[in-house]
PDB file of C-alpha atoms in Angstrom:
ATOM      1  CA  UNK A 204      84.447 137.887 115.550  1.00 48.00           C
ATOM      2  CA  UNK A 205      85.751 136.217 112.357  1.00 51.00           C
ATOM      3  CA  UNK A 206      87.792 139.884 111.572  1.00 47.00           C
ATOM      4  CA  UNK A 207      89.571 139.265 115.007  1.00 50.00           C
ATOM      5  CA  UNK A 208      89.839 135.448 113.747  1.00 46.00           C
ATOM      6  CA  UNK A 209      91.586 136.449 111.195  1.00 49.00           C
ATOM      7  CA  UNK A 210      93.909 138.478 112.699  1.00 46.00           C
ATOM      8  CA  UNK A 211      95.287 135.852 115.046  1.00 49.00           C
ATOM      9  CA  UNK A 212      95.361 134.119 112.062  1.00 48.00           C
ATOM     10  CA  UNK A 213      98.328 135.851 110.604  1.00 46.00           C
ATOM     11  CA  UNK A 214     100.438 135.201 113.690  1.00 51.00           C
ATOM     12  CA  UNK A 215     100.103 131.710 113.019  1.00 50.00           C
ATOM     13  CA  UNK A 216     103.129 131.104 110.298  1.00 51.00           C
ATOM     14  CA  UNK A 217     105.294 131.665 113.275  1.00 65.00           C
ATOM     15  CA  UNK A 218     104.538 128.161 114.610  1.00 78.00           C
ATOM     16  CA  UNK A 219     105.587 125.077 113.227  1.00 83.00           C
ATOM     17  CA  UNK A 220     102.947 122.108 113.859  1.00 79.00           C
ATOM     18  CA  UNK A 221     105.571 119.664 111.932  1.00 73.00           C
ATOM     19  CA  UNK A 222     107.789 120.409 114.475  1.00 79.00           C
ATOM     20  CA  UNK A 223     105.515 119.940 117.289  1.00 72.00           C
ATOM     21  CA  UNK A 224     104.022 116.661 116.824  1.00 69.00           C
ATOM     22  CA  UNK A 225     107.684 115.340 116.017  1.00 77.00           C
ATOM     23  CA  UNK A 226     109.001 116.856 118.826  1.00 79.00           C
ATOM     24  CA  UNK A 227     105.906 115.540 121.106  1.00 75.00           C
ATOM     25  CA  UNK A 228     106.467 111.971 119.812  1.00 81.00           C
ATOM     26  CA  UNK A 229     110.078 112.013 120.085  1.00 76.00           C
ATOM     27  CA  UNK A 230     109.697 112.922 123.504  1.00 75.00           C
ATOM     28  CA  UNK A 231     107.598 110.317 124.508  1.00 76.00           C
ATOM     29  CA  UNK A 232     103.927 112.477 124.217  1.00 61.00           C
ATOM     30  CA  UNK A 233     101.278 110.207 122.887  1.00 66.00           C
ATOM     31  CA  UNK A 234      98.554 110.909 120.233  1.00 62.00           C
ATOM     32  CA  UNK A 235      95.938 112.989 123.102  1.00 64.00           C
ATOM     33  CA  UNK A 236      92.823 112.354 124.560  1.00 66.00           C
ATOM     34  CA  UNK A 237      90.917 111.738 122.050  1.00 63.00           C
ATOM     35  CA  UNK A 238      92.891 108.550 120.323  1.00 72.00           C
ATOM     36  CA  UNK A 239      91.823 106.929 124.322  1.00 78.00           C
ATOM     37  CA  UNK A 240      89.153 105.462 126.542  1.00 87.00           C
ATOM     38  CA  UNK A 241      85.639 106.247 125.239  1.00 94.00           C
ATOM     39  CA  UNK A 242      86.457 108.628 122.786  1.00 94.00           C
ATOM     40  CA  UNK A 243      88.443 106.321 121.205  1.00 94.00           C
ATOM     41  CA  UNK A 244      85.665 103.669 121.248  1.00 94.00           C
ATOM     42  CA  UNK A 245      83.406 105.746 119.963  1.00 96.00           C
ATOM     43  CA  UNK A 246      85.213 106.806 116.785  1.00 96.00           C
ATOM     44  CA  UNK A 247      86.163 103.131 116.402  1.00 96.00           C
ATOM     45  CA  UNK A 248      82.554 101.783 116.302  1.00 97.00           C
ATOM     46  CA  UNK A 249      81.476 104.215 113.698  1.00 98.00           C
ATOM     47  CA  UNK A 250      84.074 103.717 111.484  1.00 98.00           C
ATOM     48  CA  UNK A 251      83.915  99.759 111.846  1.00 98.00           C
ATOM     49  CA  UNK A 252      79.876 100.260 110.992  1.00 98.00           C
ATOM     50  CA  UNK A 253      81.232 102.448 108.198  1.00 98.00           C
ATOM     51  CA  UNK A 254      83.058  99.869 106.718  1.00 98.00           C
ATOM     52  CA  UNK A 255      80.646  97.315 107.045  1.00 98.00           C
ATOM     53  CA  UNK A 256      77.955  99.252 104.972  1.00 98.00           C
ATOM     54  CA  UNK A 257      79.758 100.841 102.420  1.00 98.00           C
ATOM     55  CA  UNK A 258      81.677  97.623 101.936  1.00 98.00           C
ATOM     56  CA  UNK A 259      85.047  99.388 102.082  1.00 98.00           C
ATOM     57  CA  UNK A 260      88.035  97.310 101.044  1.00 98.00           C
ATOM     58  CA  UNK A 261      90.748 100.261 101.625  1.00 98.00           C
ATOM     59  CA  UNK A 262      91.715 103.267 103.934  1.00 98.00           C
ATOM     60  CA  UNK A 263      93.784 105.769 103.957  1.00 98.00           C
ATOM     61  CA  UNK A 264      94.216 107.795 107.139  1.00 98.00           C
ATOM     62  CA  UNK A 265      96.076 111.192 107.145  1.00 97.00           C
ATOM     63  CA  UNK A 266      97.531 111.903 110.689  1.00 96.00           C
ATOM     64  CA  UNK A 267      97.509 108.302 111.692  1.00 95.00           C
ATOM     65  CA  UNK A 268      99.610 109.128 115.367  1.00 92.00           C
ATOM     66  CA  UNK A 269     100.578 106.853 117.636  1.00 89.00           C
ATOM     67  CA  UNK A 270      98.520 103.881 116.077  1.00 91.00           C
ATOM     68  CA  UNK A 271      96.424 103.160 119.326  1.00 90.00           C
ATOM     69  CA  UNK A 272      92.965 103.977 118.015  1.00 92.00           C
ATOM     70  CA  UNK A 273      93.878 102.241 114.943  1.00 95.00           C
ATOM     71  CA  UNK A 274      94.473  99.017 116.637  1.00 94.00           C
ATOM     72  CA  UNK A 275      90.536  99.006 117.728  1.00 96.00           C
ATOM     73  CA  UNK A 276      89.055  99.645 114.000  1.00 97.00           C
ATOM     74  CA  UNK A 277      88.867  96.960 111.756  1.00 97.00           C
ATOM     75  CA  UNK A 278      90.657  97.746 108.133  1.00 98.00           C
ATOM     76  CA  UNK A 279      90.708  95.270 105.231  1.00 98.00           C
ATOM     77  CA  UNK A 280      93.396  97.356 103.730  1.00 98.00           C
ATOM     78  CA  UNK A 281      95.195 100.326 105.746  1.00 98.00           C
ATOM     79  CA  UNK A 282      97.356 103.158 105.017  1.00 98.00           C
ATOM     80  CA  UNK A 283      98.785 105.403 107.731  1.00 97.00           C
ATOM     81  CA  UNK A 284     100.293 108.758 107.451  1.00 97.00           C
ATOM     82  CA  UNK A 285     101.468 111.247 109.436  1.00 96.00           C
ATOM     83  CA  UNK A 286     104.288 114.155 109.597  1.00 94.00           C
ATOM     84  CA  UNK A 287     106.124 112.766 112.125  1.00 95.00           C
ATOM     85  CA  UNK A 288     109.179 110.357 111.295  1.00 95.00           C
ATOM     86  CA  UNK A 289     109.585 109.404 114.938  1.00 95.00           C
ATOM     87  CA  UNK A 290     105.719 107.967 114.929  1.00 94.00           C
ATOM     88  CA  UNK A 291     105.444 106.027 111.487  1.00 97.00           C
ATOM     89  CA  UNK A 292     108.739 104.348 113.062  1.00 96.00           C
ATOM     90  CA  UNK A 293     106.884 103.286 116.067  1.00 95.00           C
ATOM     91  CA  UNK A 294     103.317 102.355 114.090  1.00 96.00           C
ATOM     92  CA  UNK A 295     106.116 100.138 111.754  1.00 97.00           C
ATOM     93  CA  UNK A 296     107.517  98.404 114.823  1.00 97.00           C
ATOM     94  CA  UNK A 297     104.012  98.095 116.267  1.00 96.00           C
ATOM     95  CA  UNK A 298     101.930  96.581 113.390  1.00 97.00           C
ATOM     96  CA  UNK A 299     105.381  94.900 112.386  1.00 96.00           C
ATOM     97  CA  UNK A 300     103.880  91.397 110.356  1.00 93.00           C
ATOM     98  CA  UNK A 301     100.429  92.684 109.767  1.00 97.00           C
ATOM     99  CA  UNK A 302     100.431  92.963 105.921  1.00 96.00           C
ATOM    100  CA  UNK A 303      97.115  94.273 106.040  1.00 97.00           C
ATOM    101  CA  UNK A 304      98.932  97.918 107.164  1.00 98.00           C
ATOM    102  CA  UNK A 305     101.599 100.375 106.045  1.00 97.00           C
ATOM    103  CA  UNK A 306     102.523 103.209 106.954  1.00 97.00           C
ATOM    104  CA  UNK A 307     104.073 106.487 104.929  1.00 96.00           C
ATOM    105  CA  UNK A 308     105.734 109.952 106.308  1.00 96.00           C
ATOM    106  CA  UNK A 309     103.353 112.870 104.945  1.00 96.00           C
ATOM    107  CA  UNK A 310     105.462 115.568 103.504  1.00 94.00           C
ATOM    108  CA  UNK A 311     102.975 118.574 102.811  1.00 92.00           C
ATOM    109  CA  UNK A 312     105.477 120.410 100.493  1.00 92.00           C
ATOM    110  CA  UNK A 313     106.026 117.667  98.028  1.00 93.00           C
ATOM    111  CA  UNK A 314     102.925 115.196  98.804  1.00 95.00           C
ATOM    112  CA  UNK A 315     101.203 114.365  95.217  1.00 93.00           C
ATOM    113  CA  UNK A 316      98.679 111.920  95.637  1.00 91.00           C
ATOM    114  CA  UNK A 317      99.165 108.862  92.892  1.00 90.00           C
ATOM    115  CA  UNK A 318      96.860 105.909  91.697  1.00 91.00           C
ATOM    116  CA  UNK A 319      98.378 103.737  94.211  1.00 90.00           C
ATOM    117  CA  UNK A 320      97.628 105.754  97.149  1.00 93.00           C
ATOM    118  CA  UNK A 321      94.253 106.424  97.024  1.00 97.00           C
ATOM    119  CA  UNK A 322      91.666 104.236  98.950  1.00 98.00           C
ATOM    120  CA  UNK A 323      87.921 103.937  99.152  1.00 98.00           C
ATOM    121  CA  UNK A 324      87.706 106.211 102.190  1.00 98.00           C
ATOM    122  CA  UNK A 325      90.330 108.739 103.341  1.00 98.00           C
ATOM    123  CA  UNK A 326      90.031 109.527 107.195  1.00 98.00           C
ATOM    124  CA  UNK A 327      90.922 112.576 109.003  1.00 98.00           C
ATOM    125  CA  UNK A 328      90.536 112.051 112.794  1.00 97.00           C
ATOM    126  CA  UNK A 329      91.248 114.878 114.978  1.00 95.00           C
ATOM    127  CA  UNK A 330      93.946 116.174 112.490  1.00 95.00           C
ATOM    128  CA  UNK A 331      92.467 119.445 111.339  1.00 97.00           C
ATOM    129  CA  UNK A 332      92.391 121.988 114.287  1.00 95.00           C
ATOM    130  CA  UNK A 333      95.947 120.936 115.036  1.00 93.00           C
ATOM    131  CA  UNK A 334      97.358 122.512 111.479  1.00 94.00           C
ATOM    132  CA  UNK A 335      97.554 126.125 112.890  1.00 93.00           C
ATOM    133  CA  UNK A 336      99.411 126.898 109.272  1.00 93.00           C
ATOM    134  CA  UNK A 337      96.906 128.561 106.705  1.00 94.00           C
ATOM    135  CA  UNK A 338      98.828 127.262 104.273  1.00 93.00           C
ATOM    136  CA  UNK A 339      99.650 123.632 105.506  1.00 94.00           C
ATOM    137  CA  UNK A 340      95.593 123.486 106.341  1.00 96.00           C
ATOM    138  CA  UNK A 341      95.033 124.138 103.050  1.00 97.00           C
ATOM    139  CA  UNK A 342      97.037 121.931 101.518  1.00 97.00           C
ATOM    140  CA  UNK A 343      96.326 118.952 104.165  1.00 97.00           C
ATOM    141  CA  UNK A 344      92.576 119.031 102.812  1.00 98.00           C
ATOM    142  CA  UNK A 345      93.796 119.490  99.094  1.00 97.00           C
ATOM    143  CA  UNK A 346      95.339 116.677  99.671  1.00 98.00           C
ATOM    144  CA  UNK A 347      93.008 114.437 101.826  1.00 98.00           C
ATOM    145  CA  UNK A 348      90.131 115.338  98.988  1.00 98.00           C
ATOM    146  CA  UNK A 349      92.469 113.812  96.375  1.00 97.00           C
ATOM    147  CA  UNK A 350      92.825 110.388  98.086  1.00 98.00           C
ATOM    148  CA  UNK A 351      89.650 109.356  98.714  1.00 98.00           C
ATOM    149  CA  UNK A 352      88.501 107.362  95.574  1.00 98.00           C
ATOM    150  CA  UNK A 353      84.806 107.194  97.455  1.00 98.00           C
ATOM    151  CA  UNK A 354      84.301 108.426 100.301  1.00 98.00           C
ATOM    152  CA  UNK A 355      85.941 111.110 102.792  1.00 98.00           C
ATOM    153  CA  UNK A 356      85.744 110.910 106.540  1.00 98.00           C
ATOM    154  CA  UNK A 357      86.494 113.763 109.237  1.00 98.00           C
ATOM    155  CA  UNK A 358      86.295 114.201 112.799  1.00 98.00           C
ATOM    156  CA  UNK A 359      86.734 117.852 113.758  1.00 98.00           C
ATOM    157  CA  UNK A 360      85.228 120.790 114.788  1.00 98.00           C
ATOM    158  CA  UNK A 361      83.443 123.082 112.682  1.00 98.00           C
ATOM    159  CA  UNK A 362      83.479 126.354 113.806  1.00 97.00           C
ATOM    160  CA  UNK A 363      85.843 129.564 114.798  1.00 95.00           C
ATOM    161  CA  UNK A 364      88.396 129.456 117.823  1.00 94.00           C
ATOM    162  CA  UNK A 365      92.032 130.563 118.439  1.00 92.00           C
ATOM    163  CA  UNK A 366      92.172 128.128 121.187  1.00 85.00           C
ATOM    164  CA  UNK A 367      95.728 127.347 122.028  1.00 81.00           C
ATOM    165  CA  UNK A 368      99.564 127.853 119.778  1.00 83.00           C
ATOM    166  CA  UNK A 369      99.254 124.542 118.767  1.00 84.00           C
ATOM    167  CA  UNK A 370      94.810 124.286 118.495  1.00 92.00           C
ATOM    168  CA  UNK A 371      93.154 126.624 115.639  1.00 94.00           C
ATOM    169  CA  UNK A 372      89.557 125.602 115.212  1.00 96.00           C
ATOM    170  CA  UNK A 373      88.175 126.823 111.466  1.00 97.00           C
ATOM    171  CA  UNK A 374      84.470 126.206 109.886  1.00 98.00           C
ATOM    172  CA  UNK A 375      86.259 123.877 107.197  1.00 98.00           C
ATOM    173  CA  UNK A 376      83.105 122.593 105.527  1.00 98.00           C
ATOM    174  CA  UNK A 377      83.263 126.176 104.159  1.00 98.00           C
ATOM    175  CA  UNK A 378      86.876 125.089 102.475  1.00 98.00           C
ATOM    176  CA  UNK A 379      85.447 121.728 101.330  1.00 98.00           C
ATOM    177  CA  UNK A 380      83.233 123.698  98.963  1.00 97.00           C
ATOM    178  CA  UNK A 381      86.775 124.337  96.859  1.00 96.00           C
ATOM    179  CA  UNK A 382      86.260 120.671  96.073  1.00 97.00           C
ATOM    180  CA  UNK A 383      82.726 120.694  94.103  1.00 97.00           C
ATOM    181  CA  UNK A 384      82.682 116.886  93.419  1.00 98.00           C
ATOM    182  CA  UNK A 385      82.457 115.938  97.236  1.00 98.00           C
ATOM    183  CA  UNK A 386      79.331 116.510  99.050  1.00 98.00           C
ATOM    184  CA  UNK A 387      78.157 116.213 102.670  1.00 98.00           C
ATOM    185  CA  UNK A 388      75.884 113.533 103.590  1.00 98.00           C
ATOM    186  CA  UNK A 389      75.946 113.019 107.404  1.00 98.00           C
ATOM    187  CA  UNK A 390      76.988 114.859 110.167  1.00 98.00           C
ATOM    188  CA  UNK A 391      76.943 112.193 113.499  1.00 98.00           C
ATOM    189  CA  UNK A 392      77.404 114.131 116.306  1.00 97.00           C
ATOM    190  CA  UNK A 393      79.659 112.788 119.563  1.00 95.00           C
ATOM    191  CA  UNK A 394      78.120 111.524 122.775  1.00 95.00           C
ATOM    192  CA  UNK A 395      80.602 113.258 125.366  1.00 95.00           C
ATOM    193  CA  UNK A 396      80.617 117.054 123.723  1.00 93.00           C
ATOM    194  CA  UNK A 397      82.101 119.636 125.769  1.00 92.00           C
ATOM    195  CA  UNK A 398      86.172 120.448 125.870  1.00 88.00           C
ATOM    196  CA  UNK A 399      87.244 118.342 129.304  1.00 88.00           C
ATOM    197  CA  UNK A 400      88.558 115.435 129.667  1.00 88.00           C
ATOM    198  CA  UNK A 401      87.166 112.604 127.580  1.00 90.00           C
ATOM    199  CA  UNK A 402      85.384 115.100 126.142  1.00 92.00           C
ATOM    200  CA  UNK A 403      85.336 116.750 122.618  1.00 93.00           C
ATOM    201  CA  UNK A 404      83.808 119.400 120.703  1.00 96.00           C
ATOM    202  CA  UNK A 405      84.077 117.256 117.527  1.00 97.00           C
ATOM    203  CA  UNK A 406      82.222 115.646 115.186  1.00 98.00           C
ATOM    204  CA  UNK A 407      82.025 113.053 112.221  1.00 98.00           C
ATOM    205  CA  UNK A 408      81.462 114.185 108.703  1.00 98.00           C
ATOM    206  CA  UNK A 409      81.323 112.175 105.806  1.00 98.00           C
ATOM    207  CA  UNK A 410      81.284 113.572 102.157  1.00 98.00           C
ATOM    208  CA  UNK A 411      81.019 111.283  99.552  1.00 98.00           C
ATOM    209  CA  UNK A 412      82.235 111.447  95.711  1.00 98.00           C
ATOM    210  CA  UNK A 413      79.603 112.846  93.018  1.00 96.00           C
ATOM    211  CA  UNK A 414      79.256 111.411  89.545  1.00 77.00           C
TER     212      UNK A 414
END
């Protein structure tokens, strides 16, 4: 199983996810299911919870999209960024005069994360199975790892499956172990598991900084 993993794997360099989400937003498409109805809601109420009992003053989300599960979680401080142009235009426009939010274009090639960037908590919320790119994967959690000053939060699945062109599902806890100073502390599974509509085969996981 992984072997043939693997070798779908190598095909994968052929597609461009930059490209797609750009193109998807430019055209109109909107962030998927799972930014929507109770999905959305659910994700939402954990993460406000979160915030509450860590006492989190600042975020930084990585593969922010269209902004409308954002608008339901309750930031003191908020970064947004994604690789799309087109959509940190429209989260600008939409968010315009809240100074509690900004939002940044994520350029994998040249990304560096600085002092200023980094927040209590970086989130990753349905971001990772969409990076088909080994490469751009790997340097997406490189670079999520480095932001969060505290804590790191991610909703994905963890497991194996070539699902679609643009939908690569990996076991990426097994990655996270690159980063020895993070650790896993809970795993919250979903409500509504399964892979229909309003339904997803994802789950929270929080790692937290060591020492």
């Amino acid at each position: 199983m992984i072997k043939q993993f693997i070798k779908k794997l190598l095909g994968r360099d052929q597609f461009n996810s930059l490209n797609y989400w750009e193109n998807r937003y430019a055209g109109g498409g909107n962030s998927g299911d799972g930014s929507y109805g109770r999905l959305s809601v659910f994700k939402a109420d954990f993460i406000n919870k979160f915030i509450e009992e860590k006492k989190i003053h600042s975020a930084v989300e990585m593969g922010c999209g269209d902004g409308h599960q954002l608008s339901i979680i309750h930031y003191p401080a908020y970064t947004g960024m994604d690789v799309s142009s087109t959509i940190i235009d429209l989260c600008r426009k939409k968010f315009e005069g809240d100074d509690t939010k900004k939002f940044v274009v994520y350029k994998p090639d040249s990304f560096v994360a600085d002092a200023a960037q980094k927040a209590d908590v970086a989130l990753s919320l349905d971001v990772l199975y969409h990076i088909v790119e080994e490469k751009n994967y790997l340097k997406y959690l490189q670079d999520l790892f480095s932001l969060g000053k505290k804590y790191v939060v991610v909703y994905s699945t963890n497991f194996y499956l070539n699902e679609t062109q643009h939908v690569l599902h990996r076991k990426f806890t097994d990655d996270v172990k690159r980063f020895p100073e993070w650790a896993l502390i809970a795993e919250i599974k979903n409500p509504f598991p399964g892979n229909g509509e309003q339904e997803s085969m994802a789950d929270f996981f929080v790692f937290e900084k060591q020492g």
